[in-house]
């Protein structure tokens, strides 16, 4: 695929092996404005790639370097996500600009780019994530319109099959065994959920991040029956790849 080089000075050396792929939306009015910011030393942000709405792919940072796209967050116990990941910014106004649909040309380009990244690097399907997965308390990107199911079917990321009646449903404010089981399942998937505690705002944000990816018709933050069945389904897929230790 044709890649346009547009070097950003905003990078440094990786401190961890590469193991994750993180997808974002730019959340700005235009792609050009986003690229300018990602190349501006004053902003100290960057990504390895930016994919324009028409499908043009810009490379800002070399894959072996550490781009600055993730910020504060946790995935699979790792808190230096930038050191462990490749970051792809998808040009889209996001929630602040009406959450536009992703054009087909753009989705095809992102998919081809991701497939190439997964061929070049040992990144597991369970570690292809959105920015909202690693920072559920402060990020919503790439948003509920991103076609995660299509990507999973094309080998980029996972898609759960529902396993009903294992995880009991629960809701914000609850405490007890159901909440503990929910926390454990979300941790097994990779989310940075604390292992114990009541169903607080932080847990609600994690459930909402899960729904944004896998149950976008119900963005409630409530672990209802269907959400729990999907969480359990995904947990089983992930733990069959990564044994519990
Ligand atoms: Zn982001």
GROMACS .gro file of C-alpha atoms and ligand atoms in nm:
model
  246
    1UNK     CA    1   0.000   0.000   0.000
    2UNK     CA    2   0.119   0.354  -0.074
    3UNK     CA    3   0.232   0.538   0.236
    4UNK     CA    4   0.310   0.908   0.238
    5UNK     CA    5   0.596   1.001   0.471
    6UNK     CA    6   0.531   1.305   0.690
    7UNK     CA    7   0.789   1.289   0.969
    8UNK     CA    8   0.699   1.408   1.319
    9UNK     CA    9   0.970   1.506   1.569
   10UNK     CA   10   0.750   1.373   1.852
   11UNK     CA   11   0.892   1.030   1.937
   12UNK     CA   12   1.159   0.857   2.143
   13UNK     CA   13   1.293   0.504   2.201
   14UNK     CA   14   1.069   0.214   2.301
   15UNK     CA   15   1.128   0.073   2.651
   16UNK     CA   16   0.919  -0.242   2.596
   17UNK     CA   17   0.868  -0.497   2.318
   18UNK     CA   18   0.591  -0.417   2.074
   19UNK     CA   19   0.274  -0.610   2.165
   20UNK     CA   20  -0.030  -0.388   2.099
   21UNK     CA   21  -0.208  -0.198   1.823
   22UNK     CA   22  -0.415   0.105   1.930
   23UNK     CA   23  -0.676   0.268   1.707
   24UNK     CA   24  -0.789   0.629   1.753
   25UNK     CA   25  -0.996   0.893   1.587
   26UNK     CA   26  -0.842   1.237   1.551
   27UNK     CA   27  -1.144   1.425   1.692
   28UNK     CA   28  -1.060   1.743   1.501
   29UNK     CA   29  -1.230   1.934   1.224
   30UNK     CA   30  -0.988   1.831   0.948
   31UNK     CA   31  -0.719   1.572   0.888
   32UNK     CA   32  -0.469   1.841   0.796
   33UNK     CA   33  -0.519   2.017   1.132
   34UNK     CA   34  -0.470   1.685   1.311
   35UNK     CA   35  -0.150   1.605   1.119
   36UNK     CA   36  -0.012   1.951   1.190
   37UNK     CA   37  -0.071   1.904   1.563
   38UNK     CA   38   0.079   1.553   1.559
   39UNK     CA   39   0.393   1.700   1.397
   40UNK     CA   40   0.415   2.008   1.622
   41UNK     CA   41   0.685   1.986   1.891
   42UNK     CA   42   0.479   2.222   2.111
   43UNK     CA   43   0.200   1.966   2.150
   44UNK     CA   44   0.420   1.659   2.226
   45UNK     CA   45   0.173   1.420   2.063
   46UNK     CA   46   0.211   1.192   1.764
   47UNK     CA   47   0.106   0.860   1.612
   48UNK     CA   48   0.277   0.617   1.378
   49UNK     CA   49   0.007   0.658   1.114
   50UNK     CA   50  -0.276   0.891   1.018
   51UNK     CA   51  -0.540   0.765   0.774
   52UNK     CA   52  -0.734   1.033   0.587
   53UNK     CA   53  -1.103   1.005   0.497
   54UNK     CA   54  -1.012   0.938   0.133
   55UNK     CA   55  -0.785   0.649   0.234
   56UNK     CA   56  -0.447   0.821   0.207
   57UNK     CA   57  -0.206   0.685   0.468
   58UNK     CA   58   0.056   0.912   0.626
   59UNK     CA   59   0.344   0.774   0.829
   60UNK     CA   60   0.466   1.016   1.098
   61UNK     CA   61   0.683   0.793   1.316
   62UNK     CA   62   0.884   0.482   1.231
   63UNK     CA   63   0.730   0.160   1.368
   64UNK     CA   64   1.040   0.083   1.575
   65UNK     CA   65   1.013   0.415   1.762
   66UNK     CA   66   0.783   0.518   2.049
   67UNK     CA   67   0.509   0.755   1.930
   68UNK     CA   68   0.309   0.958   2.182
   69UNK     CA   69  -0.057   0.869   2.123
   70UNK     CA   70  -0.187   0.681   2.426
   71UNK     CA   71  -0.131   0.907   2.727
   72UNK     CA   72  -0.226   0.780   3.070
   73UNK     CA   73  -0.387   0.437   3.064
   74UNK     CA   74  -0.356   0.064   3.126
   75UNK     CA   75  -0.396  -0.248   2.915
   76UNK     CA   76  -0.309  -0.603   3.025
   77UNK     CA   77  -0.121  -0.462   3.323
   78UNK     CA   78   0.099  -0.237   3.110
   79UNK     CA   79   0.092   0.135   3.182
   80UNK     CA   80   0.353   0.248   2.926
   81UNK     CA   81   0.127   0.180   2.631
   82UNK     CA   82   0.329   0.404   2.400
   83UNK     CA   83   0.637   0.185   2.448
   84UNK     CA   84   0.441  -0.132   2.369
   85UNK     CA   85   0.217  -0.021   2.083
   86UNK     CA   86   0.171   0.111   1.734
   87UNK     CA   87  -0.079   0.397   1.720
   88UNK     CA   88  -0.306   0.462   1.423
   89UNK     CA   89  -0.505   0.787   1.408
   90UNK     CA   90  -0.814   0.773   1.186
   91UNK     CA   91  -0.931   1.113   1.063
   92UNK     CA   92  -1.282   1.163   1.203
   93UNK     CA   93  -1.441   1.455   1.387
   94UNK     CA   94  -1.552   1.223   1.663
   95UNK     CA   95  -1.810   1.290   1.934
   96UNK     CA   96  -1.729   1.664   1.940
   97UNK     CA   97  -1.816   1.697   1.570
   98UNK     CA   98  -2.128   1.480   1.537
   99UNK     CA   99  -1.950   1.142   1.515
  100UNK     CA  100  -1.949   1.118   1.134
  101UNK     CA  101  -1.958   0.777   0.961
  102UNK     CA  102  -1.622   0.634   0.858
  103UNK     CA  103  -1.608   0.640   0.475
  104UNK     CA  104  -1.555   0.305   0.303
  105UNK     CA  105  -1.226   0.411   0.138
  106UNK     CA  106  -1.089   0.505   0.478
  107UNK     CA  107  -1.199   0.181   0.645
  108UNK     CA  108  -1.042  -0.026   0.366
  109UNK     CA  109  -0.713   0.163   0.408
  110UNK     CA  110  -0.713   0.126   0.788
  111UNK     CA  111  -0.786  -0.246   0.755
  112UNK     CA  112  -0.505  -0.304   0.505
  113UNK     CA  113  -0.265  -0.099   0.721
  114UNK     CA  114  -0.356  -0.301   1.034
  115UNK     CA  115  -0.325  -0.633   0.853
  116UNK     CA  116   0.024  -0.533   0.742
  117UNK     CA  117   0.121  -0.428   1.096
  118UNK     CA  118   0.002  -0.764   1.232
  119UNK     CA  119   0.212  -0.948   0.974
  120UNK     CA  120   0.522  -0.746   1.066
  121UNK     CA  121   0.489  -0.768   1.445
  122UNK     CA  122   0.389  -1.031   1.706
  123UNK     CA  123   0.070  -0.855   1.819
  124UNK     CA  124  -0.207  -1.086   1.942
  125UNK     CA  125  -0.565  -1.032   1.825
  126UNK     CA  126  -0.670  -0.968   2.186
  127UNK     CA  127  -0.428  -0.675   2.200
  128UNK     CA  128  -0.577  -0.483   1.909
  129UNK     CA  129  -0.768  -0.216   2.100
  130UNK     CA  130  -0.923   0.128   2.089
  131UNK     CA  131  -0.796   0.427   2.284
  132UNK     CA  132  -1.115   0.403   2.494
  133UNK     CA  133  -1.017   0.051   2.603
  134UNK     CA  134  -0.692   0.164   2.765
  135UNK     CA  135  -0.829   0.495   2.902
  136UNK     CA  136  -1.203   0.435   2.956
  137UNK     CA  137  -1.235   0.719   3.207
  138UNK     CA  138  -1.130   0.990   2.961
  139UNK     CA  139  -1.143   0.861   2.600
  140UNK     CA  140  -1.422   0.752   2.364
  141UNK     CA  141  -1.225   0.691   2.044
  142UNK     CA  142  -1.242   0.542   1.788
  143UNK     CA  143  -1.610   0.543   1.890
  144UNK     CA  144  -1.913   0.321   1.856
  145UNK     CA  145  -1.933   0.365   1.477
  146UNK     CA  146  -1.601   0.194   1.418
  147UNK     CA  147  -1.662  -0.147   1.249
  148UNK     CA  148  -1.484  -0.371   1.500
  149UNK     CA  149  -1.679  -0.680   1.392
  150UNK     CA  150  -1.572  -0.644   1.031
  151UNK     CA  151  -1.213  -0.595   1.146
  152UNK     CA  152  -1.226  -0.906   1.364
  153UNK     CA  153  -1.364  -1.109   1.074
  154UNK     CA  154  -1.066  -0.988   0.870
  155UNK     CA  155  -0.820  -1.099   1.139
  156UNK     CA  156  -0.778  -0.765   1.317
  157UNK     CA  157  -0.896  -0.797   1.677
  158UNK     CA  158  -1.150  -1.030   1.839
  159UNK     CA  159  -1.529  -1.050   1.833
  160UNK     CA  160  -1.711  -1.233   2.114
  161UNK     CA  161  -1.972  -1.504   2.091
  162UNK     CA  162  -2.219  -1.460   2.376
  163UNK     CA  163  -2.190  -1.709   2.665
  164UNK     CA  164  -2.509  -1.649   2.866
  165UNK     CA  165  -2.590  -1.727   3.231
  166UNK     CA  166  -2.233  -1.738   3.365
  167UNK     CA  167  -2.162  -1.381   3.473
  168UNK     CA  168  -2.454  -1.247   3.680
  169UNK     CA  169  -2.579  -0.903   3.572
  170UNK     CA  170  -2.512  -0.606   3.800
  171UNK     CA  171  -2.536  -0.229   3.790
  172UNK     CA  172  -2.370   0.087   3.921
  173UNK     CA  173  -2.401   0.107   4.301
  174UNK     CA  174  -2.405  -0.274   4.346
  175UNK     CA  175  -2.144  -0.461   4.545
  176UNK     CA  176  -2.069  -0.825   4.619
  177UNK     CA  177  -1.986  -1.138   4.424
  178UNK     CA  178  -2.143  -1.037   4.094
  179UNK     CA  179  -1.936  -0.718   4.085
  180UNK     CA  180  -1.617  -0.903   4.179
  181UNK     CA  181  -1.679  -1.159   3.903
  182UNK     CA  182  -1.740  -0.879   3.653
  183UNK     CA  183  -1.416  -0.705   3.755
  184UNK     CA  184  -1.222  -1.030   3.718
  185UNK     CA  185  -1.364  -1.099   3.373
  186UNK     CA  186  -1.282  -0.747   3.250
  187UNK     CA  187  -0.926  -0.780   3.391
  188UNK     CA  188  -0.889  -1.115   3.210
  189UNK     CA  189  -0.984  -0.944   2.883
  190UNK     CA  190  -0.715  -0.680   2.946
  191UNK     CA  191  -0.902  -0.384   3.090
  192UNK     CA  192  -0.749  -0.193   3.380
  193UNK     CA  193  -1.033  -0.273   3.621
  194UNK     CA  194  -0.937  -0.285   3.989
  195UNK     CA  195  -0.977  -0.640   4.126
  196UNK     CA  196  -1.209  -0.542   4.415
  197UNK     CA  197  -1.464  -0.282   4.513
  198UNK     CA  198  -1.821  -0.176   4.447
  199UNK     CA  199  -1.964  -0.095   4.101
  200UNK     CA  200  -1.822   0.258   4.097
  201UNK     CA  201  -1.785   0.522   3.825
  202UNK     CA  202  -1.452   0.376   3.712
  203UNK     CA  203  -1.606   0.031   3.660
  204UNK     CA  204  -1.903   0.186   3.482
  205UNK     CA  205  -1.657   0.357   3.244
  206UNK     CA  206  -1.489   0.023   3.167
  207UNK     CA  207  -1.825  -0.145   3.096
  208UNK     CA  208  -1.914   0.148   2.871
  209UNK     CA  209  -1.583   0.111   2.684
  210UNK     CA  210  -1.664  -0.258   2.633
  211UNK     CA  211  -2.011  -0.170   2.504
  212UNK     CA  212  -1.869   0.093   2.268
  213UNK     CA  213  -1.679  -0.187   2.095
  214UNK     CA  214  -1.901  -0.491   2.128
  215UNK     CA  215  -2.256  -0.376   2.208
  216UNK     CA  216  -2.295  -0.031   2.060
  217UNK     CA  217  -2.677  -0.048   2.068
  218UNK     CA  218  -2.669  -0.019   2.449
  219UNK     CA  219  -2.421   0.240   2.572
  220UNK     CA  220  -2.540   0.234   2.932
  221UNK     CA  221  -2.243   0.133   3.147
  222UNK     CA  222  -2.478  -0.122   3.305
  223UNK     CA  223  -2.367  -0.486   3.302
  224UNK     CA  224  -2.700  -0.624   3.179
  225UNK     CA  225  -2.751  -0.987   3.078
  226UNK     CA  226  -2.644  -0.946   2.716
  227UNK     CA  227  -2.337  -0.737   2.807
  228UNK     CA  228  -2.234  -0.998   3.064
  229UNK     CA  229  -2.279  -1.278   2.809
  230UNK     CA  230  -2.051  -1.093   2.565
  231UNK     CA  231  -1.793  -1.015   2.836
  232UNK     CA  232  -1.784  -1.383   2.932
  233UNK     CA  233  -1.757  -1.484   2.566
  234UNK     CA  234  -1.465  -1.251   2.506
  235UNK     CA  235  -1.299  -1.351   2.833
  236UNK     CA  236  -1.302  -1.715   2.718
  237UNK     CA  237  -1.149  -1.626   2.382
  238UNK     CA  238  -0.873  -1.422   2.544
  239UNK     CA  239  -0.788  -1.669   2.820
  240UNK     CA  240  -0.770  -1.954   2.570
  241UNK     CA  241  -0.482  -1.758   2.411
  242UNK     CA  242  -0.323  -1.624   2.729
  243UNK     CA  243  -0.330  -1.882   3.011
  244UNK     CA  244  -0.425  -1.744   3.350
  245UNK     CA  245  -0.116  -1.713   3.570
  246LIG    ZN1  246  -0.710   0.868   2.088
   0.00000   0.00000   0.00000
